[in-house]
Amino acid sequence: MGCSYTFSINSFSSFTSIMFIILVIINPIPIESGKSKKKIIPNGPIINVTKYLSFPDFNPNENPRIHQDINLLGSAIFSTQKGCIQIPPDTPRTTDLRHLAGRAIHSSPVRLFDPLTSIPASFSTTFSFQFNTTNLTAVDGGSGLTFIIVPDEFTVGRPGPWLGMLNDVCDEEYKAIGIEFDTRKNPEFGDPNDNHVGINLASVVSSTTIDASEFGIFLRDGSVHRAWVNYDGPNRYMDVRLGPDTETYPQKPVFSGRVDLSPFLKEYMFVGFSASTGNFTQIHNILSWNFTSTSQAFLRIPSVETCETKIILEQKIAHRKTPTSFLIFLAVVVLVLVILLNLYLTSKRKRRNTNNGSGVVIPEKKERPGPPNKPRRFTIAELQSATRSFNESQELGSDSRGTTYKGVISNGCQVAMKRFSTQFLDSPGLDKRRLGKEISRVSKIRHPNLVPVRGWCLDGREVIVVYDYVQNGSIDRWLFGVGVLPWTRRFKVVKDVADSLSYLHSKQLAHKNVKTSSVFLDVSFRAVLGDYGFVLDSAESRRFESAVSQTADIFDFGIFVLEVVAGRRRMGSVPGETDLLDLAWGMHESDEKDKLVDRRMGSVLNVEQAVRVLEIGLLCTLNENKGRPTAEEVVEFLGWERPVPELPPSRPVSLFPYGSTTGLCTGPCVTFF
């Protein structure tokens, strides 16, 4: 068996080599001149992408949308009394305000870099701020305020001299840009004094520092100051001005010079403020803020010239001088012999596989040319090339079904591919043909909250699914890793996943693998559901699977909701920690569900809304004949279009027949009526 297989592969390789030689004889390959391949820039017209933000104040009573527009992290709050953002909050003096940090970030990313031309965007921002010293016996305040440009809206930096901008766990990929207004001298960070302005480029050590005293400005004098920051992206030129809020635009800048921000920018970044306190404390008040950015982009339009060039090239190739009649005759004879030999070896291998009763052989299908974004069949050689032969360095994660790799396919697109393990493919009752059909069905589905399936590979013992690569990774990294995901974003994630499941179920499909590691955040931080299960683990019949798959999705969605609200996994990392589902029902029975809500989200958390979402999650864990809702009903609950049914006072026994990973029986299956 093994020798036959090896010989067939070798014969196929020989056939490929001979075919290449024949093609070279009949149609010689032109050798290009030594011109290097240049980066192709779209030939469409240049358009300006403009973003404008305006906040005359930050009073939630005057602007109810402020909670959706600004994400507050750490020790940042909205002060209704002053109509401003405070970091830290102006609380009674008995509260210890030392060593606190917070951030106020606009919730939508801003386009600040054009990846095609590597030109940063131009932007202008102005904001008024005030520092109030709380330690009346101390001369110094601390530590300062920073206008920041950061790659995400979830990270809270360290207090003290870090100014909430960076922290020890930020990796090298975390690029933050800051304009700091510092009232604390830290010689170890190169600070000139305790009243300076600094420009920080991915470091807490300022690349440029300016003594504000030279301009008659004292940051901690209790007055309201206004800063203007203007950046000319194409010319890499920055202008920073600072003065009292009562005066007009200052004539003289505190800094004016060339600053290249492009090495520290991604295409989309978040803008806002961070501040911190150290051993000495002060209240940082941001009173108003305007921001405008303009970036250039090429409008992509169909190119007629490309098509004409291709036609002309094909015509030139067609009019080449034909080879001699002898070479044509020789090529035809060799081609016929190779084809006959290959057909003989292929039929012989198939007969031997049939006689030996080997596993299911999935026939290779010839792919017709199609649109570039249409899902297609990949060869194993293409995917090996894309992942460096499935190198460990390309691994993104793994689970009981297989391993996910990051790769770059031939057209330059980044993809993520799930390579199903041999153990999973050999599990009892798994029909590979049905698996292939499910992959084909799901690949035709398109929805804003579903990760598109770009293609698949069914090659003998290999089953691989190719997805679009999602830059910001899975939601579990944001929930259980560094930083704190704010409630507004968590609620949006829950709604996005519910929408995706509702759409799948309306198409008589199911996801069959709903969990935090299967939910991803795209470039605009919208939740998209990927990493389909395609078939349920241990589902020995298609009829049984179709009967439970959609309801199993809802059960898994309920567990997903509990993890999002609580900010912890169902089974924690601490030995002996209570199962999250058991804990949630226990909290419900004692009417203490609010204690399950992740308190790391801070003062902007809407506890009442979080508890209602938690109740929807518990509803989803009920047995389907005891009140488990459909995906469509869940969407209506989350949109407050339908009242949420009351939960039973205690955990029903009928909850147990389904587990949270497969929806199948996890022990003695008994249905209670």
XYZ file of C-alpha atoms in Angstrom:
673
model
C 0.000 0.000 0.000
C 2.675 2.540 1.037
C 4.979 1.630 -1.901
C 2.154 1.993 -4.393
C 1.229 5.380 -2.995
C 4.851 6.580 -3.132
C 5.292 5.336 -6.687
C 2.104 7.111 -7.770
C 3.292 10.387 -6.324
C 6.661 10.005 -8.029
C 5.026 9.199 -11.333
C 2.813 12.247 -10.997
C 5.891 14.364 -10.267
C 7.629 12.951 -13.334
C 4.542 13.648 -15.403
C 4.549 17.252 -14.221
C 8.246 17.656 -15.045
C 7.851 16.200 -18.564
C 4.828 18.398 -19.210
C 6.895 21.426 -18.231
C 9.706 20.431 -20.638
C 7.188 19.916 -23.438
C 5.632 23.310 -22.834
C 9.083 24.899 -22.898
C 9.822 23.229 -26.238
C 6.519 24.253 -27.826
C 6.196 27.662 -26.170
C 9.521 28.989 -24.761
C 9.249 31.105 -21.616
C 10.381 34.688 -22.196
C 13.098 35.901 -19.842
C 12.318 39.246 -18.283
C 14.897 41.963 -18.183
C 16.484 42.791 -14.852
C 13.705 45.207 -13.879
C 12.567 44.770 -10.308
C 8.886 44.304 -9.558
C 7.462 47.586 -8.328
C 4.677 48.077 -5.820
C 1.409 48.574 -7.676
C -0.558 51.615 -6.605
C -4.217 51.902 -7.706
C -4.638 54.311 -10.592
C -7.930 55.763 -9.384
C -8.414 59.356 -8.282
C -7.160 60.460 -4.854
C -9.898 61.143 -2.313
C -9.714 62.636 1.172
C -10.969 60.619 4.154
C -11.960 63.089 6.877
C -12.915 62.444 10.502
C -14.292 65.213 12.713
C -14.936 64.996 16.457
C -16.331 67.808 18.590
C -17.027 67.819 22.327
C -17.760 71.313 23.720
C -18.100 69.590 27.087
C -18.451 66.111 28.558
C -21.682 66.438 30.524
C -23.707 63.187 30.223
C -26.911 65.079 31.068
C -26.455 67.366 28.058
C -25.174 64.672 25.711
C -26.628 61.197 26.443
C -24.521 59.668 23.638
C -21.308 60.542 25.439
C -21.181 57.054 26.989
C -21.237 55.502 23.511
C -18.775 57.987 21.992
C -16.149 57.919 24.762
C -14.873 54.765 26.455
C -13.619 55.344 29.985
C -11.066 52.934 31.409
C -9.452 52.634 34.819
C -9.948 55.665 37.071
C -11.589 57.941 34.482
C -15.146 59.265 35.007
C -17.575 61.842 33.612
C -18.151 64.672 36.102
C -21.718 65.974 35.796
C -20.879 68.812 38.165
C -18.078 70.239 36.008
C -19.139 68.737 32.671
C -15.700 67.258 32.098
C -13.664 64.048 32.143
C -11.761 63.525 35.382
C -8.751 61.270 35.926
C -8.884 60.318 38.779
C -12.324 61.338 40.066
C -12.681 64.279 42.450
C -13.780 62.211 45.455
C -13.748 63.014 49.203
C -10.267 63.570 50.576
C -10.474 60.387 52.638
C -10.122 58.417 49.396
C -6.552 57.508 48.475
C -5.929 58.895 44.976
C -2.291 57.859 44.758
C -1.001 55.580 42.002
C -4.141 55.642 39.833
C -4.366 55.655 36.044
C -7.181 56.065 33.555
C -7.992 56.620 29.918
C -10.729 58.325 27.903
C -10.707 56.989 24.319
C -13.039 57.771 21.425
C -14.888 54.546 20.697
C -14.413 54.598 16.890
C -11.025 54.138 15.224
C -9.624 56.903 13.021
C -7.786 56.332 9.730
C -4.327 57.801 10.336
C -2.114 55.964 7.841
C -2.293 54.969 4.171
C -0.594 51.543 3.839
C -0.222 51.862 0.046
C 1.790 55.081 0.082
C 3.056 54.852 3.700
C 1.941 58.463 4.203
C 0.523 59.380 7.630
C -2.683 61.393 7.848
C -2.775 65.063 8.727
C -4.648 65.977 11.878
C -5.453 68.935 14.109
C -6.678 68.767 17.672
C -7.337 71.285 20.401
C -8.449 70.643 23.967
C -8.775 72.552 27.213
C -7.623 71.062 30.501
C -7.058 71.946 34.135
C -5.028 70.386 36.932
C -6.327 70.633 40.533
C -3.878 69.653 43.265
C -5.547 67.653 46.040
C -2.597 67.418 48.456
C -2.686 70.919 50.001
C 0.498 70.335 51.978
C 2.537 69.437 48.904
C 4.083 71.829 46.436
C 4.194 69.346 43.573
C 1.341 67.734 41.695
C 1.619 64.529 39.806
C 1.918 63.033 37.426
C 0.393 64.450 34.207
C -1.947 64.280 31.223
C -1.264 62.860 27.746
C -3.046 63.203 24.417
C -2.574 59.689 23.009
C -2.850 57.825 19.721
C -3.036 54.081 20.453
C -3.810 50.865 18.545
C -6.697 49.729 20.763
C -9.319 50.976 23.209
C -8.774 48.374 25.921
C -5.314 48.872 27.436
C -4.817 50.882 30.623
C -1.239 51.990 31.243
C 0.674 52.136 34.506
C 0.292 55.023 36.970
C 3.029 57.377 38.060
C 5.585 58.448 35.431
C 4.026 56.184 32.803
C 1.070 58.631 32.654
C -1.309 55.779 31.798
C 0.209 55.630 28.292
C 2.307 52.438 28.476
C 2.931 49.649 30.940
C 5.327 46.775 31.508
C 3.212 44.227 29.648
C 2.881 46.200 26.411
C 4.820 44.264 23.782
C 6.966 45.672 21.002
C 3.999 45.642 18.632
C 2.099 48.063 20.867
C 2.907 51.475 19.357
C 1.561 54.466 21.279
C 2.100 58.125 20.420
C 1.657 60.798 23.098
C 1.894 64.531 23.694
C 2.445 64.756 27.453
C 1.856 67.630 29.864
C 3.901 66.509 32.854
C 4.025 68.108 36.327
C 6.442 65.655 37.890
C 10.185 65.444 37.320
C 11.453 61.886 36.792
C 15.193 62.036 35.996
C 15.260 58.334 35.071
C 12.936 59.169 32.150
C 14.914 62.226 31.077
C 12.456 64.847 32.381
C 14.033 68.345 32.491
C 11.757 69.652 35.289
C 8.278 69.368 36.803
C 6.592 71.685 34.257
C 7.250 70.412 30.754
C 5.686 69.231 27.493
C 6.996 66.073 25.817
C 6.555 64.179 22.556
C 6.551 60.422 23.133
C 6.984 57.922 20.303
C 6.264 54.362 21.537
C 8.160 55.102 24.756
C 7.658 56.796 28.105
C 10.970 58.547 27.489
C 10.147 61.653 25.456
C 11.990 62.089 22.171
C 11.581 65.861 22.592
C 10.921 67.857 25.788
C 10.024 71.520 26.146
C 10.196 73.624 29.330
C 6.728 75.209 29.587
C 8.078 77.824 31.995
C 9.960 79.493 29.132
C 6.586 80.370 27.597
C 5.114 81.722 30.840
C 2.961 78.629 31.385
C 2.677 76.796 34.714
C 0.610 73.642 34.295
C -0.258 73.155 37.963
C -1.347 76.731 38.735
C -5.036 75.707 38.745
C -5.986 77.740 35.646
C -7.555 76.333 32.485
C -5.036 75.775 29.695
C -5.617 75.025 26.029
C -3.347 73.028 23.727
C -3.278 73.000 19.927
C -1.557 70.138 18.082
C -1.295 70.297 14.278
C 0.384 67.609 12.194
C 1.129 67.753 8.458
C 1.268 64.102 7.430
C 2.793 64.332 3.915
C 5.562 66.649 5.194
C 5.952 64.896 8.586
C 5.784 68.233 10.392
C 4.309 68.872 13.859
C 3.331 72.134 15.538
C 2.374 72.280 19.247
C 1.064 75.436 20.925
C -0.014 76.016 24.517
C -1.673 78.924 26.299
C -4.476 80.050 28.607
C -7.966 79.055 27.469
C -9.062 82.700 27.603
C -6.567 83.831 24.947
C -6.598 83.458 21.188
C -4.343 81.184 19.147
C -0.759 81.682 20.444
C 1.628 83.300 17.993
C 4.639 81.258 19.055
C 4.665 77.423 19.168
C 6.213 75.575 22.086
C 7.434 73.066 19.503
C 7.647 73.161 15.740
C 9.672 70.683 13.720
C 9.865 67.460 11.730
C 8.387 64.384 13.419
C 7.826 61.158 11.447
C 4.900 59.261 12.975
C 4.582 56.655 10.192
C 6.704 53.922 11.911
C 4.311 54.036 14.878
C 0.968 54.098 13.045
C -1.379 51.402 11.862
C -4.001 52.208 9.261
C -6.618 52.699 11.982
C -5.818 54.017 15.465
C -7.742 55.298 18.487
C -7.363 58.823 19.889
C -8.039 60.202 23.351
C -6.393 60.983 26.679
C -4.612 59.202 29.507
C -3.490 60.472 32.915
C -2.116 59.134 36.173
C -1.072 60.014 39.699
C 1.948 58.948 41.702
C 2.975 59.629 45.297
C 1.540 63.128 44.831
C -1.965 63.529 43.479
C -3.880 65.911 41.280
C -7.175 65.833 39.407
C -6.777 65.993 35.611
C -9.839 67.668 34.070
C -10.422 67.534 30.287
C -13.040 70.218 29.648
C -13.461 70.251 25.850
C -11.993 68.565 22.779
C -12.045 68.974 19.001
C -10.257 66.649 16.582
C -10.046 66.602 12.778
C -8.033 64.217 10.606
C -7.608 64.025 6.836
C -5.952 61.111 5.077
C -5.572 60.456 1.376
C -6.716 57.249 -0.269
C -6.895 55.975 -3.826
C -10.355 55.253 -5.182
C -10.167 51.831 -6.805
C -11.838 51.738 -10.205
C -11.814 49.130 -13.019
C -8.817 49.588 -15.331
C -9.412 49.206 -19.085
C -5.689 49.463 -19.798
C -4.933 46.302 -17.853
C -7.307 44.266 -19.982
C -5.983 45.744 -23.246
C -2.411 45.072 -22.178
C -3.259 41.452 -21.489
C -4.923 41.041 -24.875
C -1.951 42.596 -26.672
C 0.426 40.338 -24.748
C -1.572 37.239 -25.687
C -1.604 38.303 -29.336
C 2.197 38.689 -29.308
C 2.582 35.239 -27.787
C 0.260 33.759 -30.425
C 2.367 35.162 -33.285
C 5.634 33.730 -32.071
C 7.576 31.532 -34.416
C 6.400 27.931 -34.143
C 8.951 25.167 -33.499
C 10.005 22.697 -36.186
C 7.699 19.836 -37.170
C 10.096 17.275 -35.692
C 9.972 18.822 -32.228
C 6.170 18.945 -32.366
C 5.980 15.274 -33.351
C 8.390 14.287 -30.582
C 6.462 16.277 -27.994
C 3.145 14.701 -28.968
C 4.548 11.168 -28.764
C 6.056 11.754 -25.312
C 2.835 13.368 -24.092
C 0.676 10.421 -25.207
C 3.005 7.901 -23.558
C 3.057 9.804 -20.252
C -0.758 10.155 -20.203
C -1.274 6.435 -20.844
C 1.240 5.512 -18.129
C -0.348 7.826 -15.609
C -3.879 6.528 -16.342
C -2.669 2.962 -15.856
C -0.993 3.704 -12.524
C -4.001 5.695 -11.257
C -6.510 2.932 -12.059
C -4.216 0.348 -10.487
C -3.956 2.368 -7.250
C -7.752 2.823 -7.061
C -8.352 -0.924 -7.476
C -5.823 -1.694 -4.767
C -7.405 0.821 -2.348
C -10.847 -0.677 -3.002
C -9.670 -4.234 -2.431
C -7.911 -3.296 0.813
C -11.048 -1.525 2.182
C -9.175 1.686 2.896
C -10.917 4.848 4.158
C -13.045 7.148 2.087
C -11.186 8.614 -0.906
C -12.377 12.101 -1.714
C -12.083 12.555 -5.488
C -10.066 15.492 -6.728
C -12.209 17.980 -8.595
C -10.972 20.198 -11.386
C -11.479 23.813 -10.459
C -12.748 26.228 -13.068
C -11.459 29.800 -13.025
C -13.744 32.061 -10.965
C -13.907 35.462 -9.352
C -10.860 36.189 -7.138
C -12.906 36.395 -3.899
C -15.092 33.376 -4.593
C -14.361 30.419 -2.264
C -12.293 27.816 -4.041
C -10.500 24.559 -3.550
C -6.841 24.828 -2.536
C -4.187 22.180 -3.070
C -2.198 20.932 -0.105
C 0.947 22.297 -1.808
C -0.541 25.818 -1.863
C -1.353 25.719 1.835
C 2.025 24.220 2.752
C 3.690 27.079 0.908
C 1.430 29.621 2.640
C 2.288 28.328 6.138
C 5.947 27.329 5.639
C 4.933 23.667 5.717
C 2.660 24.266 8.734
C 5.558 25.595 10.786
C 4.995 25.971 14.530
C 5.821 29.676 14.269
C 2.660 30.115 12.171
C 0.338 28.540 14.759
C -2.479 30.755 16.061
C -4.092 28.218 18.386
C -5.458 24.704 18.693
C -8.388 22.792 20.165
C -9.818 19.278 20.167
C -10.643 19.505 16.467
C -7.302 20.667 15.122
C -4.764 23.475 14.806
C -5.198 26.939 13.275
C -2.344 28.480 11.285
C -1.679 31.925 9.861
C -0.579 32.070 6.241
C -0.159 34.195 3.146
C -1.590 32.757 -0.082
C -0.273 33.395 -3.584
C -2.211 36.646 -4.135
C -0.648 38.172 -1.008
C -3.776 37.945 1.202
C -3.387 36.896 4.830
C -5.523 33.909 5.800
C -6.166 31.701 8.809
C -6.574 27.994 8.128
C -8.010 25.299 10.401
C -6.247 21.969 9.860
C -8.434 19.226 11.309
C -6.501 16.634 13.289
C -6.306 12.968 12.338
C -7.831 12.065 15.707
C -10.893 14.206 14.973
C -11.260 12.893 11.411
C -11.044 9.298 12.709
C -13.664 9.838 15.432
C -16.551 7.316 15.363
C -19.428 8.177 13.071
C -17.674 11.076 11.302
C -18.530 11.093 7.610
C -15.844 12.945 5.663
C -18.113 13.392 2.659
C -20.744 15.055 4.842
C -18.032 17.215 6.387
C -16.983 18.302 2.892
C -20.562 19.167 1.975
C -21.028 21.205 5.169
C -17.854 23.160 4.401
C -19.131 23.847 0.887
C -22.518 25.039 2.207
C -21.036 27.358 4.814
C -18.557 28.838 2.314
C -21.471 30.341 0.374
C -22.746 32.285 3.394
C -21.915 35.994 3.699
C -22.876 38.225 6.649
C -21.186 41.229 8.301
C -20.770 39.273 11.554
C -19.447 36.040 10.028
C -15.818 35.409 9.057
C -15.849 34.574 5.311
C -14.647 31.113 4.277
C -12.092 31.702 1.521
C -11.708 28.059 0.541
C -10.904 24.521 1.581
C -8.583 21.601 0.927
C -9.797 18.006 0.780
C -6.696 16.032 -0.124
C -6.654 12.399 0.954
C -6.215 12.473 4.725
C -6.126 16.284 4.910
C -9.205 18.431 5.630
C -8.384 22.148 5.915
C -10.674 25.190 5.937
C -9.286 28.585 4.878
C -10.749 31.764 6.418
C -10.019 35.462 6.055
C -7.455 36.493 8.679
C -8.928 38.820 11.338
C -6.265 41.264 12.547
C -7.407 41.884 16.127
C -7.621 38.239 17.142
C -10.230 36.395 19.173
C -12.341 37.962 21.919
C -10.922 35.709 24.647
C -7.621 37.556 24.274
C -9.414 40.808 25.132
C -11.639 39.346 27.867
C -9.110 37.269 29.767
C -5.802 38.891 28.771
C -4.241 42.293 29.334
C -6.511 45.321 29.656
C -10.224 45.596 30.325
C -12.938 45.437 27.658
C -15.515 48.173 28.440
C -19.175 47.254 28.850
C -20.358 49.128 25.760
C -18.008 47.023 23.631
C -18.968 43.776 25.398
C -22.668 44.455 24.851
C -22.012 45.170 21.166
C -20.059 41.888 20.878
C -22.962 39.906 22.370
C -25.419 41.536 19.947
C -23.135 40.918 16.949
C -22.774 37.205 17.759
C -26.543 36.867 18.275
C -27.130 38.467 14.842
C -24.708 36.042 13.194
C -26.375 32.988 14.773
C -29.842 34.249 13.838
C -28.729 34.584 10.217
C -27.103 31.123 10.151
C -30.170 29.465 11.663
C -32.454 31.236 9.173
C -30.456 29.465 6.438
C -31.004 26.085 8.150
C -27.337 26.027 9.161
C -25.615 25.941 12.549
C -22.208 27.047 13.787
C -21.584 24.103 16.144
C -18.538 25.650 17.848
C -19.685 28.851 19.613
C -17.141 29.961 22.221
C -14.997 32.991 23.024
C -12.053 31.723 20.950
C -14.354 31.514 17.883
C -15.402 35.184 18.071
C -13.000 37.703 16.531
C -12.693 41.503 16.325
C -12.177 42.973 12.857
C -10.339 46.197 12.002
C -13.330 48.311 13.115
C -13.644 46.213 16.317
C -16.882 44.613 15.141
C -17.424 41.051 16.381
C -17.356 38.330 13.713
C -18.034 34.639 14.329
C -15.669 32.118 12.738
C -13.959 28.751 13.301
C -17.057 26.715 12.427
C -17.474 23.262 13.903
C -19.244 21.978 10.724
C -20.168 18.722 12.538
C -20.805 18.077 16.222
C -18.319 15.945 18.144
C -19.524 12.357 18.557
C -22.629 12.936 16.441
C -23.137 9.458 15.030
C -26.067 10.295 12.761
C -26.940 13.243 10.606
C -30.561 13.091 11.752
C -29.557 13.393 15.396
C -27.131 16.211 14.646
C -29.648 18.256 12.672
C -32.130 17.892 15.527
C -29.832 19.369 18.167
C -27.252 21.543 16.383
C -29.169 24.845 16.428
C -30.338 24.417 20.019
C -26.761 23.467 20.960
C -25.643 26.758 19.391
C -28.017 28.622 21.704
C -26.737 26.737 24.766
C -23.135 27.563 23.844
C -24.165 31.162 23.202
C -25.561 31.291 26.755
C -22.207 30.162 28.159
C -20.494 32.725 25.907
C -22.713 35.491 27.356
C -21.892 34.462 30.935
C -18.153 34.594 30.190
C -18.446 38.021 28.519
C -20.425 39.538 31.408
C -18.337 37.932 34.172
C -14.961 38.430 32.472
C -13.824 34.890 33.297
C -13.833 31.479 31.641
C -16.416 28.876 32.535
C -13.729 26.723 34.109
C -11.219 29.076 35.734
C -7.463 28.617 35.876
C -7.518 28.297 39.678
C -7.911 24.670 40.856
C -11.208 24.112 42.623
C -12.801 27.265 41.213
C -16.581 26.965 40.839
C -18.009 26.263 37.395
C -19.279 29.580 36.028
C -22.664 28.105 35.055
C -23.171 26.685 38.549
C -22.090 30.002 40.053
C -24.477 32.004 37.854
C -27.474 29.888 38.794
C -26.458 30.081 42.458
C -26.280 33.873 42.237
C -29.701 33.898 40.567
C -31.247 31.776 43.309
C -29.889 34.165 45.981
C -30.842 37.237 43.898
C -27.196 38.390 43.717
C -26.585 38.263 39.973
C -25.012 41.733 40.051
C -22.051 40.243 41.962
C -21.180 38.155 38.906
C -20.650 41.231 36.703
C -16.981 42.030 35.992
C -16.264 45.033 38.221
C -13.013 45.795 36.412
C -15.117 47.706 33.879
C -15.248 50.656 36.278
C -17.780 53.368 36.963
C -19.221 53.565 33.422
C -20.679 50.075 33.752
C -24.453 49.867 33.317
C -25.067 47.196 35.982
C -28.809 46.913 35.320
C -28.241 46.287 31.624
C -25.452 43.792 32.353
C -27.741 41.816 34.693
C -30.475 41.699 32.022
C -27.960 40.345 29.511
C -26.850 37.813 32.123
C -30.474 36.662 32.484
C -30.703 36.206 28.698
C -27.588 34.040 28.909
C -29.161 31.865 31.607
C -32.339 31.525 29.510
C -30.204 30.101 26.719
C -28.958 27.319 29.020
C -32.462 25.984 29.674
C -33.553 22.811 27.906
C -35.255 23.576 24.565
C -38.600 22.254 25.780
C -38.318 24.240 29.025
C -37.884 27.752 27.690
C -34.663 27.912 25.671
C -35.204 30.745 23.132
C -34.378 30.706 19.431
C -31.616 32.865 17.975
C -34.226 35.209 16.493
C -35.833 35.672 19.921
C -32.434 36.350 21.498
C -31.838 39.163 18.977
C -35.209 40.668 19.924
C -34.388 40.387 23.652
C -31.054 42.161 23.180
C -32.672 44.880 21.085
C -35.288 45.370 23.820
C -37.953 44.650 21.189
C -39.480 41.892 23.332
C -39.668 41.524 27.127
C -37.247 38.993 28.569
C -39.138 36.063 30.144
C -38.645 35.484 33.845
C -36.213 32.773 34.843
C -37.393 29.891 37.028
C -36.619 30.591 40.716
C -34.090 27.747 40.854
C -31.963 25.808 38.411
C -34.161 23.273 36.592
C -33.079 19.634 36.433
C -33.693 19.600 32.685
C -30.639 21.781 32.239
C -28.269 18.837 32.395
C -28.763 16.832 29.163
C -26.576 19.217 27.149
C -22.951 20.156 27.659
C -21.503 23.534 26.775
C -19.012 22.459 24.140
C -20.963 20.139 21.846
C -24.588 20.306 22.858
C -24.586 16.506 23.106
C -25.122 14.242 26.053
C -22.429 14.487 28.709
C -23.525 11.613 30.860
C -26.836 9.822 31.463
C -29.236 11.626 29.130
C -32.626 11.954 30.727
C -35.265 14.393 29.542
C -37.588 15.639 32.277
C -41.099 16.725 31.392
